[in-house]
Amino acid sequence: MKPHNRAQSIPESYFNKTILVIGFTIILLQLAFLFDVSANAAGQLYVQSKDSLRTELGKQLSDPEMQKRFNFPKTVKRFYDYGNLQTNWLRSEENSGPTVMAMLLLDCVKQYGLQPRDYHPEILTFEKMHSMFSAEMRLSAGQKIEFELMLTDAMVSIINNLHFGAYNPRLSRRAIDNGLKDELCAEIFLHSATASGDLMQAVLTVQPKIDQYVQLQGYMKLIAGQYTCDSYETPEEDIRLIAINMERLRWLTLEANSYLHINIPSFRLTYYTPFKTSEYKVVVGKPSAPTPTLESMIGFLETGADWIVPQNIFIKELLPRAQKDLAYFENNHMAVYDLQENFVPITNQSLLLIRQNPVKYHARQTSGCDNALGKVVFRFRNRYDIYLHDSPEQQYFKRKKRAFSHGCIRVSDAEQLAISLIENDQQGDRIPLLKKALRSYSKQKFILKTPLPIIITYLTITVEDELLVKHADIYLQDKVLESKMYGQQNQLTKASTK
């Protein structure tokens, strides 16, 4: 289902138009400042001396009440320590460009799925910025430094929120503010961006490079930027849905060009390489046993693998079936073992003992055409103990909604995917051996020379064939994130029944 018919492809002319408008705006603002300053102050930017502003800067930085107003107080402090306690935005008229660009970026944060309320809109106004550079206004050092510090915190916040996300479940704001080893340091990055000559463009480079993020970002620019300016009406629900899913993509750390992307709500696996993109249908976890979102690396492929049955399936599903049919395990190529890996024959008496204390037993299914893992398993480390694997139940791939598993991901045409991974890993000479192992269900392990990144996401809106497509919120997660981003009182998203 398409959210609307208006947003189709992203015209290149829009980006050119945006650059021209921003550039022209910067020039006009800078000329206005230059004229005002030259006419009223004979080239003097502000009444206060640099020493008085530096003193005030140190005073406000150490003020506990001021620190409470910052989103990232420790990062702001490190920024000024790194800059030797010098102001960054209150510069001469010749160097007002970074300040103007910073304000323009704040003015269009909605185009990046961010919320204006998070960036001190009550202080950071264009009127206040003009006052900073006007000798006529006679603002105090305290007022100017308040603007200076709030703008720094706003820019640090934008950098962190665009890169890590504002509501990252695995990375708190406090952790980011304390500083992360081998990760983006907003205070250092902001110094570099300010000196780059194009602060806005520099800041935007911290965003994810993942294909779906780039495409969703393009649409957000259209519907929250150009279409709004051109008086088109865009449903607020669509804007929020794109913003919610852009936020989810910021939680990822992926930077590779080749990777597997499994998106749960669209029941799709996409294999990206620099030369080709391939798509496969997948079956994911049912709502009562949801597939988790995660990032990992596929280290090897395994053919003819035994399936160690998860304990909840063994206890809740298999034992009741065996009670009705003692041959159930044998007929399905399964065997039961105790904690010492001793084989346990299934009889009425042994079944009674197992049911009395099932945690002391487990089941394994041997390889074969009806093995739950199918012909091949793609192994990657994760704390959820889930796999990406083939399936003997190919009929499920013909269905539109494919949330049937206990959490693992079943992939269609697994044999072709396995061959592609081996071929792209520069192991083409092993493909005949792989095909033979797949046909015979023989147990073989194929280790990748270069582990392949895999990401599992929960995106309820994606770009497919240059069109926005909504997907059912099968695990009902949209409302939770929307309430964090927009507030409980202003929720718009509804659970889709698609």
CSV table of C-alpha atoms in Angstrom, one decimal:
chain,number,residue,atom,x,y,z
A,1,MET,CA,0.0,0.0,0.0
A,2,LYS,CA,1.4,3.4,-1.0
A,3,PRO,CA,1.0,6.2,1.6
A,4,HIS,CA,0.3,8.7,-1.2
A,5,ASN,CA,0.8,9.1,-4.9
A,6,ARG,CA,2.6,12.4,-4.9
A,7,ALA,CA,6.0,11.4,-3.7
A,8,GLN,CA,7.4,9.2,-6.4
A,9,SER,CA,11.1,9.7,-7.3
A,10,ILE,CA,13.5,12.3,-5.9
A,11,PRO,CA,14.3,14.8,-8.6
A,12,GLU,CA,17.9,15.9,-8.8
A,13,SER,CA,16.7,19.5,-9.5
A,14,TYR,CA,15.4,19.6,-5.9
A,15,PHE,CA,18.8,19.2,-4.4
A,16,ASN,CA,20.3,21.8,-6.7
A,17,LYS,CA,17.4,24.1,-5.8
A,18,THR,CA,18.0,23.6,-2.1
A,19,ILE,CA,21.7,24.3,-2.4
A,20,LEU,CA,21.0,27.6,-4.3
A,21,VAL,CA,18.4,28.7,-1.8
A,22,ILE,CA,20.6,28.0,1.2
A,23,GLY,CA,23.6,29.7,-0.5
A,24,PHE,CA,21.6,32.8,-1.5
A,25,THR,CA,20.1,33.0,2.0
A,26,ILE,CA,23.6,32.9,3.6
A,27,ILE,CA,24.8,35.6,1.3
A,28,LEU,CA,21.8,37.9,2.1
A,29,LEU,CA,22.2,37.3,5.9
A,30,GLN,CA,25.9,38.0,5.8
A,31,LEU,CA,25.4,41.2,3.8
A,32,ALA,CA,22.8,42.3,6.2
A,33,PHE,CA,25.1,41.7,9.1
A,34,LEU,CA,28.0,43.5,7.4
A,35,PHE,CA,25.9,46.5,6.6
A,36,ASP,CA,24.4,46.7,10.1
A,37,VAL,CA,27.8,46.3,11.8
A,38,SER,CA,29.6,48.6,9.5
A,39,ALA,CA,27.0,51.4,9.8
A,40,ASN,CA,26.6,51.2,13.5
A,41,ALA,CA,29.9,50.1,14.9
A,42,ALA,CA,32.5,51.0,12.4
A,43,GLY,CA,33.6,47.3,12.1
A,44,GLN,CA,33.3,46.4,15.8
A,45,LEU,CA,31.3,43.2,16.3
A,46,TYR,CA,30.4,43.7,19.9
A,47,VAL,CA,30.9,46.0,22.8
A,48,GLN,CA,32.4,43.5,25.2
A,49,SER,CA,36.1,42.6,24.9
A,50,LYS,CA,37.2,39.1,24.2
A,51,ASP,CA,38.5,38.8,27.8
A,52,SER,CA,35.1,39.7,29.3
A,53,LEU,CA,33.3,37.2,27.0
A,54,ARG,CA,35.9,34.5,27.9
A,55,THR,CA,35.4,35.2,31.6
A,56,GLU,CA,31.6,35.0,31.2
A,57,LEU,CA,32.0,31.8,29.2
A,58,GLY,CA,33.9,30.1,32.0
A,59,LYS,CA,31.4,31.3,34.6
A,60,GLN,CA,28.4,29.9,32.7
A,61,LEU,CA,30.1,26.7,31.8
A,62,SER,CA,30.7,26.0,35.5
A,63,ASP,CA,27.1,27.0,36.5
A,64,PRO,CA,25.2,23.9,37.6
A,65,GLU,CA,21.9,25.5,36.6
A,66,MET,CA,23.2,26.2,33.1
A,67,GLN,CA,24.5,22.6,32.8
A,68,LYS,CA,21.0,21.3,33.5
A,69,ARG,CA,19.8,23.1,30.4
A,70,PHE,CA,22.3,21.3,28.1
A,71,ASN,CA,21.5,18.0,26.4
A,72,PHE,CA,25.2,17.1,26.5
A,73,PRO,CA,26.8,19.1,29.3
A,74,LYS,CA,30.1,17.2,29.4
A,75,THR,CA,30.5,17.3,25.6
A,76,VAL,CA,29.9,21.1,25.6
A,77,LYS,CA,32.6,21.5,28.4
A,78,ARG,CA,35.1,19.4,26.4
A,79,PHE,CA,34.4,21.5,23.3
A,80,TYR,CA,35.5,24.7,25.0
A,81,ASP,CA,38.4,23.0,26.8
A,82,TYR,CA,39.5,21.8,23.4
A,83,GLY,CA,39.2,25.3,22.0
A,84,ASN,CA,41.1,26.9,24.9
A,85,LEU,CA,37.9,28.6,26.3
A,86,GLN,CA,37.3,30.7,23.2
A,87,THR,CA,33.9,31.6,21.8
A,88,ASN,CA,33.0,29.8,18.6
A,89,TRP,CA,30.0,31.6,17.2
A,90,LEU,CA,30.5,35.2,18.3
A,91,ARG,CA,33.0,36.1,15.7
A,92,SER,CA,33.8,39.0,13.5
A,93,GLU,CA,31.5,39.9,10.6
A,94,GLU,CA,33.9,38.4,8.1
A,95,ASN,CA,33.6,35.0,9.8
A,96,SER,CA,29.8,34.9,10.5
A,97,GLY,CA,29.3,32.1,8.0
A,98,PRO,CA,29.4,29.1,10.4
A,99,THR,CA,26.9,30.8,12.8
A,100,VAL,CA,24.5,31.5,9.9
A,101,MET,CA,24.9,27.9,8.6
A,102,ALA,CA,24.3,26.5,12.1
A,103,MET,CA,21.1,28.5,12.4
A,104,LEU,CA,19.9,27.5,9.0
A,105,LEU,CA,20.5,23.8,9.9
A,106,LEU,CA,18.5,24.3,13.1
A,107,ASP,CA,15.7,25.8,11.0
A,108,CYS,CA,15.3,22.7,8.9
A,109,VAL,CA,15.8,19.8,11.4
A,110,LYS,CA,12.4,18.4,10.5
A,111,GLN,CA,13.8,17.5,7.1
A,112,TYR,CA,16.1,15.1,9.0
A,113,GLY,CA,13.5,13.5,11.2
A,114,LEU,CA,14.5,15.5,14.2
A,115,GLN,CA,12.3,17.6,16.6
A,116,PRO,CA,12.9,21.4,16.9
A,117,ARG,CA,12.0,21.3,20.6
A,118,ASP,CA,15.3,19.4,21.3
A,119,TYR,CA,17.5,22.3,20.1
A,120,HIS,CA,16.7,25.3,22.3
A,121,PRO,CA,14.2,27.1,20.0
A,122,GLU,CA,13.3,29.6,22.7
A,123,ILE,CA,16.8,31.0,22.7
A,124,LEU,CA,18.2,30.2,19.2
A,125,THR,CA,16.1,32.5,17.0
A,126,PHE,CA,17.2,34.5,13.9
A,127,GLU,CA,16.2,37.6,15.7
A,128,LYS,CA,18.5,36.8,18.6
A,129,MET,CA,21.3,35.9,16.2
A,130,HIS,CA,20.9,39.3,14.6
A,131,SER,CA,21.1,40.9,18.0
A,132,MET,CA,24.4,39.1,18.7
A,133,PHE,CA,26.0,41.0,15.8
A,134,SER,CA,24.4,44.3,16.3
A,135,ALA,CA,26.0,47.1,18.3
A,136,GLU,CA,22.7,48.9,18.7
A,137,MET,CA,21.2,46.1,20.8
A,138,ARG,CA,23.8,46.5,23.5
A,139,LEU,CA,23.3,43.0,24.8
A,140,SER,CA,25.2,42.0,27.9
A,141,ALA,CA,28.0,39.5,27.9
A,142,GLY,CA,25.8,37.1,29.8
A,143,GLN,CA,23.1,37.2,27.1
A,144,LYS,CA,25.7,36.7,24.3
A,145,ILE,CA,27.3,33.8,26.0
A,146,GLU,CA,24.0,32.2,26.7
A,147,PHE,CA,23.3,32.2,23.0
A,148,GLU,CA,26.9,30.9,22.3
A,149,LEU,CA,26.5,28.0,24.7
A,150,MET,CA,23.0,27.0,23.6
A,151,LEU,CA,24.1,27.0,19.9
A,152,THR,CA,27.0,24.8,20.7
A,153,ASP,CA,24.8,22.4,22.7
A,154,ALA,CA,22.3,22.4,19.8
A,155,MET,CA,25.0,21.6,17.2
A,156,VAL,CA,26.5,18.9,19.4
A,157,SER,CA,23.0,17.4,19.9
A,158,ILE,CA,22.3,17.4,16.1
A,159,ILE,CA,25.6,15.6,15.5
A,160,ASN,CA,25.0,13.0,18.1
A,161,ASN,CA,21.3,12.5,17.2
A,162,LEU,CA,22.0,12.2,13.5
A,163,HIS,CA,24.8,9.7,14.1
A,164,PHE,CA,23.7,7.6,17.1
A,165,GLY,CA,20.0,8.4,17.2
A,166,ALA,CA,18.1,10.4,19.9
A,167,TYR,CA,16.4,7.3,21.4
A,168,ASN,CA,18.9,4.6,20.9
A,169,PRO,CA,17.9,1.6,23.2
A,170,ARG,CA,21.5,0.3,23.4
A,171,LEU,CA,23.3,3.7,23.8
A,172,SER,CA,22.0,6.2,26.3
A,173,ARG,CA,22.5,10.0,26.1
A,174,ARG,CA,24.6,9.8,29.3
A,175,ALA,CA,26.9,7.2,27.7
A,176,ILE,CA,27.4,9.4,24.6
A,177,ASP,CA,28.0,12.5,26.7
A,178,ASN,CA,30.7,10.6,28.8
A,179,GLY,CA,32.6,9.9,25.6
A,180,LEU,CA,32.7,6.6,23.6
A,181,LYS,CA,36.0,4.9,22.7
A,182,ASP,CA,36.7,4.6,19.0
A,183,GLU,CA,33.5,6.4,18.2
A,184,LEU,CA,32.5,9.8,16.9
A,185,CYS,CA,33.5,12.6,19.3
A,186,ALA,CA,31.0,15.5,18.7
A,187,GLU,CA,33.2,18.1,20.3
A,188,ILE,CA,36.2,17.4,18.0
A,189,PHE,CA,34.0,16.9,15.0
A,190,LEU,CA,32.2,20.3,15.6
A,191,HIS,CA,35.6,22.1,15.7
A,192,SER,CA,36.5,20.5,12.4
A,193,ALA,CA,33.1,21.2,10.8
A,194,THR,CA,33.2,24.9,11.8
A,195,ALA,CA,36.6,25.3,10.1
A,196,SER,CA,35.6,23.3,7.0
A,197,GLY,CA,34.0,26.2,5.2
A,198,ASP,CA,30.6,24.4,4.9
A,199,LEU,CA,29.4,23.5,8.3
A,200,MET,CA,26.0,22.3,7.2
A,201,GLN,CA,27.4,19.8,4.7
A,202,ALA,CA,30.0,18.6,7.1
A,203,VAL,CA,27.5,17.9,9.9
A,204,LEU,CA,25.2,16.0,7.5
A,205,THR,CA,28.0,13.5,6.7
A,206,VAL,CA,27.6,11.9,10.2
A,207,GLN,CA,24.3,10.3,9.0
A,208,PRO,CA,24.1,6.6,8.2
A,209,LYS,CA,25.2,5.5,4.7
A,210,ILE,CA,22.8,2.6,4.6
A,211,ASP,CA,20.7,2.4,1.4
A,212,GLN,CA,17.3,2.6,3.1
A,213,TYR,CA,18.3,5.5,5.3
A,214,VAL,CA,19.6,7.5,2.3
A,215,GLN,CA,16.4,6.9,0.4
A,216,LEU,CA,14.1,7.7,3.3
A,217,GLN,CA,16.1,10.9,4.0
A,218,GLY,CA,15.5,11.9,0.4
A,219,TYR,CA,11.8,11.6,0.8
A,220,MET,CA,11.8,13.4,4.1
A,221,LYS,CA,13.5,16.3,2.4
A,222,LEU,CA,10.8,16.4,-0.2
A,223,ILE,CA,7.7,16.2,2.1
A,224,ALA,CA,9.1,18.2,5.0
A,225,GLY,CA,10.9,20.7,2.8
A,226,GLN,CA,10.0,21.3,-0.9
A,227,TYR,CA,6.4,20.0,-0.7
A,228,THR,CA,5.7,22.1,2.4
A,229,CYS,CA,7.2,25.2,0.7
A,230,ASP,CA,5.2,24.5,-2.4
A,231,SER,CA,1.9,24.3,-0.4
A,232,TYR,CA,1.4,20.6,-0.9
A,233,GLU,CA,-0.4,18.8,1.9
A,234,THR,CA,1.4,15.8,3.4
A,235,PRO,CA,-0.2,13.6,6.1
A,236,GLU,CA,1.5,14.2,9.4
A,237,GLU,CA,1.3,10.4,10.0
A,238,ASP,CA,3.5,9.8,7.0
A,239,ILE,CA,6.1,12.3,8.1
A,240,ARG,CA,6.2,10.7,11.6
A,241,LEU,CA,6.4,7.2,10.2
A,242,ILE,CA,9.5,8.1,8.1
A,243,ALA,CA,11.1,9.9,11.1
A,244,ILE,CA,10.5,6.9,13.3
A,245,ASN,CA,12.1,4.6,10.9
A,246,MET,CA,15.0,6.9,10.2
A,247,GLU,CA,15.6,7.0,13.9
A,248,ARG,CA,15.8,3.2,14.0
A,249,LEU,CA,18.4,3.1,11.2
A,250,ARG,CA,20.6,5.5,13.2
A,251,TRP,CA,21.0,2.9,15.9
A,252,LEU,CA,23.1,0.8,13.5
A,253,THR,CA,26.8,1.0,13.2
A,254,LEU,CA,27.1,-0.6,9.7
A,255,GLU,CA,29.6,1.1,7.3
A,256,ALA,CA,30.2,-1.7,4.8
A,257,ASN,CA,29.4,-1.7,1.1
A,258,SER,CA,28.5,-5.4,1.1
A,259,TYR,CA,26.0,-6.7,3.6
A,260,LEU,CA,22.8,-8.6,4.2
A,261,HIS,CA,19.8,-6.6,5.3
A,262,ILE,CA,16.8,-8.5,6.7
A,263,ASN,CA,13.7,-6.2,7.3
A,264,ILE,CA,11.2,-8.0,9.5
A,265,PRO,CA,7.9,-6.2,8.6
A,266,SER,CA,8.6,-6.4,4.8
A,267,PHE,CA,9.5,-10.1,5.1
A,268,ARG,CA,12.5,-9.4,2.8
A,269,LEU,CA,16.2,-10.0,2.7
A,270,THR,CA,18.3,-7.8,0.5
A,271,TYR,CA,21.9,-8.7,-0.4
A,272,TYR,CA,23.9,-5.6,-1.2
A,273,THR,CA,27.2,-5.6,-3.0
A,274,PRO,CA,29.0,-2.8,-4.9
A,275,PHE,CA,28.0,-4.4,-8.2
A,276,LYS,CA,24.6,-6.0,-7.6
A,277,THR,CA,21.6,-6.0,-5.3
A,278,SER,CA,19.6,-9.3,-4.8
A,279,GLU,CA,16.3,-9.8,-3.0
A,280,TYR,CA,14.9,-12.9,-1.2
A,281,LYS,CA,11.7,-13.7,0.6
A,282,VAL,CA,12.0,-14.6,4.3
A,283,VAL,CA,9.8,-16.0,7.0
A,284,VAL,CA,10.3,-14.3,10.4
A,285,GLY,CA,9.2,-14.8,14.0
A,286,LYS,CA,5.5,-14.8,14.9
A,287,PRO,CA,4.4,-12.0,17.3
A,288,SER,CA,4.6,-14.4,20.2
A,289,ALA,CA,8.2,-15.3,19.3
A,290,PRO,CA,9.5,-12.2,17.6
A,291,THR,CA,12.7,-12.1,15.6
A,292,PRO,CA,15.1,-9.6,17.3
A,293,THR,CA,16.8,-6.7,15.6
A,294,LEU,CA,20.6,-6.9,15.7
A,295,GLU,CA,23.9,-6.5,13.9
A,296,SER,CA,26.4,-9.3,13.4
A,297,MET,CA,28.8,-10.9,10.9
A,298,ILE,CA,28.2,-14.1,9.0
A,299,GLY,CA,31.3,-16.1,9.6
A,300,PHE,CA,30.5,-19.4,7.8
A,301,LEU,CA,27.9,-21.5,6.1
A,302,GLU,CA,27.1,-25.0,7.2
A,303,THR,CA,25.4,-27.7,5.1
A,304,GLY,CA,23.6,-30.7,6.5
A,305,ALA,CA,23.6,-29.2,10.0
A,306,ASP,CA,21.8,-30.8,12.9
A,307,TRP,CA,19.1,-28.8,14.5
A,308,ILE,CA,19.3,-28.4,18.3
A,309,VAL,CA,15.6,-27.9,19.2
A,310,PRO,CA,15.1,-24.8,21.4
A,311,GLN,CA,13.9,-25.8,24.9
A,312,ASN,CA,10.6,-24.0,24.7
A,313,ILE,CA,9.7,-25.8,21.4
A,314,PHE,CA,10.8,-29.1,22.9
A,315,ILE,CA,8.7,-28.7,26.0
A,316,LYS,CA,5.6,-26.9,24.7
A,317,GLU,CA,5.2,-28.5,21.2
A,318,LEU,CA,7.2,-31.7,20.7
A,319,LEU,CA,6.6,-33.5,24.0
A,320,PRO,CA,2.8,-33.2,23.7
A,321,ARG,CA,3.0,-34.6,20.2
A,322,ALA,CA,5.2,-37.5,21.3
A,323,GLN,CA,2.7,-38.3,24.1
A,324,LYS,CA,0.1,-38.9,21.4
A,325,ASP,CA,2.5,-40.7,19.1
A,326,LEU,CA,5.6,-42.4,20.6
A,327,ALA,CA,7.1,-42.6,17.1
A,328,TYR,CA,6.9,-38.9,16.6
A,329,PHE,CA,10.6,-38.1,17.2
A,330,GLU,CA,11.8,-41.0,15.1
A,331,ASN,CA,9.5,-40.2,12.2
A,332,ASN,CA,10.8,-36.7,12.2
A,333,HIS,CA,14.5,-37.7,12.3
A,334,MET,CA,14.8,-36.5,15.9
A,335,ALA,CA,16.5,-38.0,19.0
A,336,VAL,CA,16.3,-37.1,22.7
A,337,TYR,CA,19.4,-36.8,24.9
A,338,ASP,CA,20.0,-36.2,28.6
A,339,LEU,CA,22.5,-33.6,30.0
A,340,GLN,CA,25.4,-36.0,29.5
A,341,GLU,CA,24.4,-36.4,25.8
A,342,ASN,CA,23.2,-40.0,26.4
A,343,PHE,CA,20.6,-41.1,23.9
A,344,VAL,CA,17.2,-41.6,25.5
A,345,PRO,CA,14.8,-44.1,23.7
A,346,ILE,CA,11.2,-42.9,23.8
A,347,THR,CA,8.9,-45.2,25.7
A,348,ASN,CA,5.9,-44.5,27.8
A,349,GLN,CA,8.1,-44.8,30.9
A,350,SER,CA,10.9,-42.6,29.6
A,351,LEU,CA,8.4,-40.0,28.3
A,352,LEU,CA,6.9,-39.8,31.8
A,353,LEU,CA,10.3,-39.1,33.3
A,354,ILE,CA,11.1,-36.5,30.7
A,355,ARG,CA,7.8,-34.6,31.2
A,356,GLN,CA,8.4,-34.6,35.0
A,357,ASN,CA,11.8,-32.8,34.5
A,358,PRO,CA,12.1,-31.6,30.9
A,359,VAL,CA,15.0,-29.2,31.5
A,360,LYS,CA,17.3,-32.2,31.9
A,361,TYR,CA,16.6,-33.3,28.3
A,362,HIS,CA,16.9,-31.9,24.8
A,363,ALA,CA,16.2,-33.0,21.2
A,364,ARG,CA,18.3,-32.8,18.1
A,365,GLN,CA,17.1,-33.3,14.5
A,366,THR,CA,19.6,-34.8,12.1
A,367,SER,CA,20.2,-33.6,8.6
A,368,GLY,CA,17.9,-34.6,5.8
A,369,CYS,CA,15.2,-33.3,3.5
A,370,ASP,CA,12.8,-32.6,6.4
A,371,ASN,CA,15.4,-31.1,8.7
A,372,ALA,CA,14.1,-27.8,10.2
A,373,LEU,CA,17.2,-26.0,9.0
A,374,GLY,CA,17.0,-27.3,5.5
A,375,LYS,CA,20.0,-27.6,3.3
A,376,VAL,CA,22.1,-24.8,4.6
A,377,VAL,CA,22.5,-22.5,7.7
A,378,PHE,CA,24.2,-19.1,7.6
A,379,ARG,CA,25.9,-18.7,11.0
A,380,PHE,CA,26.4,-15.4,12.8
A,381,ARG,CA,27.0,-14.8,16.5
A,382,ASN,CA,24.2,-13.3,18.5
A,383,ARG,CA,22.9,-13.6,22.1
A,384,TYR,CA,19.4,-14.7,20.9
A,385,ASP,CA,20.7,-17.9,19.4
A,386,ILE,CA,18.9,-17.4,16.1
A,387,TYR,CA,19.9,-18.4,12.6
A,388,LEU,CA,19.4,-17.6,9.0
A,389,HIS,CA,18.6,-20.8,7.2
A,390,ASP,CA,16.9,-22.8,4.5
A,391,SER,CA,13.6,-24.5,5.1
A,392,PRO,CA,11.8,-27.6,3.9
A,393,GLU,CA,8.5,-25.8,4.2
A,394,GLN,CA,8.8,-23.9,1.0
A,395,GLN,CA,5.0,-23.3,0.8
A,396,TYR,CA,5.2,-20.5,3.4
A,397,PHE,CA,7.2,-18.3,1.0
A,398,LYS,CA,4.1,-18.1,-1.3
A,399,ARG,CA,2.2,-16.2,1.4
A,400,LYS,CA,2.1,-12.4,1.6
A,401,LYS,CA,2.4,-12.3,5.4
A,402,ARG,CA,5.2,-14.6,6.6
A,403,ALA,CA,5.5,-14.3,10.4
A,404,PHE,CA,5.4,-18.0,11.3
A,405,SER,CA,8.8,-19.0,12.9
A,406,HIS,CA,9.9,-19.2,16.5
A,407,GLY,CA,12.4,-16.3,15.9
A,408,CYS,CA,14.8,-17.7,13.4
A,409,ILE,CA,14.8,-16.4,9.8
A,410,ARG,CA,14.0,-18.8,6.9
A,411,VAL,CA,15.1,-17.6,3.5
A,412,SER,CA,13.8,-18.6,0.1
A,413,ASP,CA,16.2,-19.8,-2.6
A,414,ALA,CA,18.8,-20.4,0.1
A,415,GLU,CA,21.0,-22.4,-2.2
A,416,GLN,CA,21.4,-19.5,-4.6
A,417,LEU,CA,22.2,-17.1,-1.7
A,418,ALA,CA,24.8,-19.5,-0.4
A,419,ILE,CA,26.5,-19.8,-3.8
A,420,SER,CA,26.5,-16.0,-4.1
A,421,LEU,CA,28.1,-15.5,-0.8
A,422,ILE,CA,30.9,-18.0,-1.6
A,423,GLU,CA,31.4,-16.6,-5.0
A,424,ASN,CA,31.7,-13.0,-3.8
A,425,ASP,CA,34.1,-14.2,-1.1
A,426,GLN,CA,36.5,-15.1,-3.9
A,427,GLN,CA,36.0,-18.8,-3.3
A,428,GLY,CA,34.5,-19.7,-6.7
A,429,ASP,CA,36.6,-22.9,-6.8
A,430,ARG,CA,34.6,-24.3,-3.9
A,431,ILE,CA,31.2,-23.8,-5.5
A,432,PRO,CA,31.1,-27.4,-7.0
A,433,LEU,CA,31.8,-28.8,-3.5
A,434,LEU,CA,29.1,-26.6,-2.0
A,435,LYS,CA,26.5,-27.7,-4.6
A,436,LYS,CA,27.4,-31.4,-4.0
A,437,ALA,CA,27.0,-30.9,-0.2
A,438,LEU,CA,23.7,-29.2,-0.7
A,439,ARG,CA,22.3,-32.0,-3.0
A,440,SER,CA,23.4,-34.8,-0.6
A,441,TYR,CA,22.7,-33.0,2.7
A,442,SER,CA,26.2,-33.9,3.8
A,443,LYS,CA,27.8,-32.0,6.7
A,444,GLN,CA,30.3,-29.4,5.5
A,445,LYS,CA,31.5,-26.1,6.8
A,446,PHE,CA,32.4,-23.2,4.4
A,447,ILE,CA,34.2,-20.5,6.2
A,448,LEU,CA,34.1,-17.0,4.7
A,449,LYS,CA,37.5,-15.4,4.2
A,450,THR,CA,35.8,-12.0,4.8
A,451,PRO,CA,32.9,-12.2,7.3
A,452,LEU,CA,29.8,-10.6,5.8
A,453,PRO,CA,27.9,-8.0,7.9
A,454,ILE,CA,24.2,-8.8,8.5
A,455,ILE,CA,21.6,-6.4,9.9
A,456,ILE,CA,18.1,-7.3,11.0
A,457,THR,CA,15.8,-4.2,11.2
A,458,TYR,CA,12.2,-3.3,12.0
A,459,LEU,CA,11.2,-0.8,9.4
A,460,THR,CA,7.5,-0.2,8.9
A,461,ILE,CA,8.1,2.0,5.9
A,462,THR,CA,10.7,1.5,3.2
A,463,VAL,CA,11.5,2.8,-0.3
A,464,GLU,CA,11.0,0.1,-3.0
A,465,ASP,CA,11.4,0.9,-6.7
A,466,GLU,CA,11.5,4.6,-5.8
A,467,LEU,CA,8.2,4.5,-4.0
A,468,LEU,CA,7.3,4.7,-0.3
A,469,VAL,CA,5.7,1.4,0.9
A,470,LYS,CA,4.1,0.9,4.3
A,471,HIS,CA,4.4,-2.4,6.1
A,472,ALA,CA,2.3,-3.9,8.8
A,473,ASP,CA,3.5,-3.2,12.3
A,474,ILE,CA,3.4,-6.9,13.2
A,475,TYR,CA,5.1,-6.5,16.6
A,476,LEU,CA,3.3,-3.2,17.5
A,477,GLN,CA,6.5,-1.3,18.0
A,478,ASP,CA,5.6,2.0,16.2
A,479,LYS,CA,3.5,3.5,19.0
A,480,VAL,CA,6.2,3.0,21.6
A,481,LEU,CA,8.8,4.9,19.7
A,482,GLU,CA,6.4,7.5,18.5
A,483,SER,CA,5.4,8.3,22.1
A,484,LYS,CA,9.1,8.9,22.9
A,485,MET,CA,9.7,11.1,19.9
A,486,TYR,CA,6.4,13.1,19.8
A,487,GLY,CA,4.8,12.6,23.2
A,488,GLN,CA,2.0,10.3,24.4
A,489,GLN,CA,-0.6,13.1,23.9
A,490,ASN,CA,0.1,13.6,20.2
A,491,GLN,CA,0.2,10.0,18.8
A,492,LEU,CA,-1.0,9.6,15.3
A,493,THR,CA,0.3,6.2,14.1
A,494,LYS,CA,-2.1,3.3,14.1
A,495,ALA,CA,-1.3,-0.4,14.0
A,496,SER,CA,-1.6,-1.4,10.4
A,497,THR,CA,-3.9,-4.2,9.4
A,498,LYS,CA,-2.4,-4.7,6.0
